[in-house]
Amino acid sequence: HVQLVESGGGSVQAGGSLRLSCAASEHTYSRYCMAWFRQAPGREREGVALLHTSEGRATYVDAVRGRFTISQDYIKRTLNLQMNSLKPEDTGIYYCAADAYGGSCYLKMRRVGFGYWGQGTQVTVS
């Protein structure tokens, strides 16, 4: 089973940028759909960006569309999330997740139904 480790979190002022990375223990191309989730204090975990690795197609929730970009480095086996124009409401713990292809990756993201998770990395926007 794939193992995931996030890095790149930190503190930034509103309007700034951060880049998160997620290192996978195996190649995920065409085997897993990959996504970034976040959990703000006192709120439920939510998916924010999804990548269909076989197609390179990305999907974003409305709250981050146009500001966040999800991408994959196939050689380095990393999933990245470039976050620009950050807002205080983007504060939370960000998790990288993977789930084997089968069924709708988008629905699984909306239901927070991914099978493999990293430990999370804190993002604080003030």
Short mmCIF file of C-alpha atoms in Angstrom, two decimals:
data_model
loop_
_atom_site.label_atom_id
_atom_site.label_comp_id
_atom_site.label_asym_id
_atom_site.label_seq_id
_atom_site.Cartn_x
_atom_site.Cartn_y
_atom_site.Cartn_z
CA HIS A 1 0.00 0.00 0.00
CA VAL A 2 1.20 3.44 -0.84
CA GLN A 3 2.64 5.57 1.96
CA LEU A 4 2.47 9.35 1.84
CA VAL A 5 4.50 12.04 3.59
CA GLU A 6 3.65 15.75 3.31
CA SER A 7 6.02 18.68 3.65
CA GLY A 8 6.07 22.41 2.98
CA GLY A 9 3.56 23.78 5.45
CA GLY A 10 4.20 26.90 7.48
CA SER A 11 2.98 30.36 8.36
CA VAL A 12 2.38 33.10 5.83
CA GLN A 13 0.61 36.44 5.65
CA ALA A 14 -2.60 36.82 3.71
CA GLY A 15 -1.87 37.20 0.02
CA GLY A 16 1.25 35.09 0.22
CA SER A 17 2.08 31.70 -1.26
CA LEU A 18 3.09 28.25 -0.07
CA ARG A 19 3.94 25.05 -1.90
CA LEU A 20 3.09 21.71 -0.35
CA SER A 21 4.66 18.45 -1.45
CA CYS A 22 3.68 14.87 -0.82
CA ALA A 23 6.20 12.09 -1.30
CA ALA A 24 4.74 8.72 -2.28
CA SER A 25 6.42 5.40 -1.55
CA GLU A 26 5.54 4.05 -5.00
CA HIS A 27 4.53 5.32 -8.40
CA THR A 28 0.92 6.44 -8.40
CA TYR A 29 0.56 7.22 -12.11
CA SER A 30 -2.54 5.52 -13.50
CA ARG A 31 -2.95 3.49 -10.31
CA TYR A 32 -4.35 6.01 -7.89
CA CYS A 33 -6.33 9.18 -7.92
CA MET A 34 -4.61 11.73 -5.72
CA ALA A 35 -6.02 14.63 -3.75
CA TRP A 36 -5.33 17.29 -1.18
CA PHE A 37 -7.66 17.71 1.76
CA ARG A 38 -7.67 20.19 4.60
CA GLN A 39 -9.16 20.42 8.04
CA ALA A 40 -9.68 23.79 9.68
CA PRO A 41 -9.99 24.09 13.46
CA GLY A 42 -13.44 22.96 14.55
CA ARG A 43 -14.46 21.90 11.06
CA GLU A 44 -14.71 18.65 9.17
CA ARG A 45 -12.04 17.55 6.75
CA GLU A 46 -12.76 18.60 3.16
CA GLY A 47 -11.25 17.89 -0.21
CA VAL A 48 -9.87 20.90 -2.06
CA ALA A 49 -8.05 19.56 -5.14
CA LEU A 50 -8.12 16.28 -7.06
CA LEU A 51 -5.78 14.89 -9.70
CA HIS A 52 -6.63 12.07 -12.06
CA THR A 53 -3.08 10.83 -12.51
CA SER A 54 -3.77 8.86 -15.69
CA GLU A 55 -5.07 11.93 -17.50
CA GLY A 56 -3.37 14.76 -15.65
CA ARG A 57 -6.82 16.28 -15.14
CA ALA A 58 -7.35 18.42 -12.08
CA THR A 59 -10.53 19.38 -10.25
CA TYR A 60 -10.87 22.07 -7.59
CA VAL A 61 -13.54 23.12 -5.17
CA ASP A 62 -14.89 26.63 -5.60
CA ALA A 63 -13.09 27.98 -2.53
CA VAL A 64 -9.63 27.44 -4.04
CA ARG A 65 -10.19 27.44 -7.81
CA GLY A 66 -7.93 29.95 -9.51
CA ARG A 67 -5.60 30.17 -6.49
CA PHE A 68 -4.42 26.57 -5.96
CA THR A 69 -2.76 24.27 -8.48
CA ILE A 70 -2.35 20.53 -8.00
CA SER A 71 0.36 18.76 -9.96
CA GLN A 72 2.46 15.62 -9.99
CA ASP A 73 6.15 15.00 -10.59
CA TYR A 74 6.22 11.48 -12.01
CA ILE A 75 9.97 11.04 -11.68
CA LYS A 76 10.16 12.22 -8.07
CA ARG A 77 6.87 10.50 -7.15
CA THR A 78 5.58 13.65 -5.54
CA LEU A 79 2.20 15.35 -5.51
CA ASN A 80 2.34 19.11 -5.17
CA LEU A 81 -0.08 21.86 -4.22
CA GLN A 82 0.88 25.40 -5.15
CA MET A 83 -1.20 27.80 -3.07
CA ASN A 84 -1.30 31.47 -4.07
CA SER A 85 -3.26 34.45 -2.80
CA LEU A 86 -3.72 32.71 0.51
CA LYS A 87 -6.50 33.80 2.82
CA PRO A 88 -6.95 33.34 6.58
CA GLU A 89 -9.75 30.87 5.85
CA ASP A 90 -7.18 28.63 4.14
CA THR A 91 -5.69 27.92 7.57
CA GLY A 92 -5.75 24.27 8.57
CA ILE A 93 -3.97 20.95 8.44
CA TYR A 94 -3.44 19.84 4.86
CA TYR A 95 -3.43 16.15 4.01
CA CYS A 96 -2.31 14.32 0.93
CA ALA A 97 -4.39 11.26 0.07
CA ALA A 98 -4.56 8.49 -2.50
CA ASP A 99 -7.17 5.98 -3.53
CA ALA A 100 -7.02 3.21 -6.06
CA TYR A 101 -8.95 3.79 -9.25
CA GLY A 102 -12.47 2.36 -9.12
CA GLY A 103 -15.64 4.40 -9.00
CA SER A 104 -15.72 8.19 -9.05
CA CYS A 105 -12.63 9.84 -7.64
CA TYR A 106 -14.57 13.10 -7.36
CA LEU A 107 -17.34 11.54 -5.27
CA LYS A 108 -14.78 9.85 -3.07
CA MET A 109 -13.11 13.20 -2.55
CA ARG A 110 -16.40 14.91 -1.67
CA ARG A 111 -17.19 12.11 0.78
CA VAL A 112 -13.64 12.13 2.18
CA GLY A 113 -13.53 8.48 1.23
CA PHE A 114 -9.87 8.05 0.25
CA GLY A 115 -8.02 5.01 1.56
CA TYR A 116 -4.46 6.21 2.10
CA TRP A 117 -3.42 9.32 3.99
CA GLY A 118 -0.35 11.26 4.96
CA GLN A 119 0.17 12.62 8.45
CA GLY A 120 -0.73 16.20 7.52
CA THR A 121 1.10 19.50 7.48
CA GLN A 122 -0.01 22.73 9.15
CA VAL A 123 -0.75 25.85 7.10
CA THR A 124 -1.42 29.08 8.96
CA VAL A 125 -2.46 32.27 7.16
CA SER A 126 -2.71 35.47 9.19
#
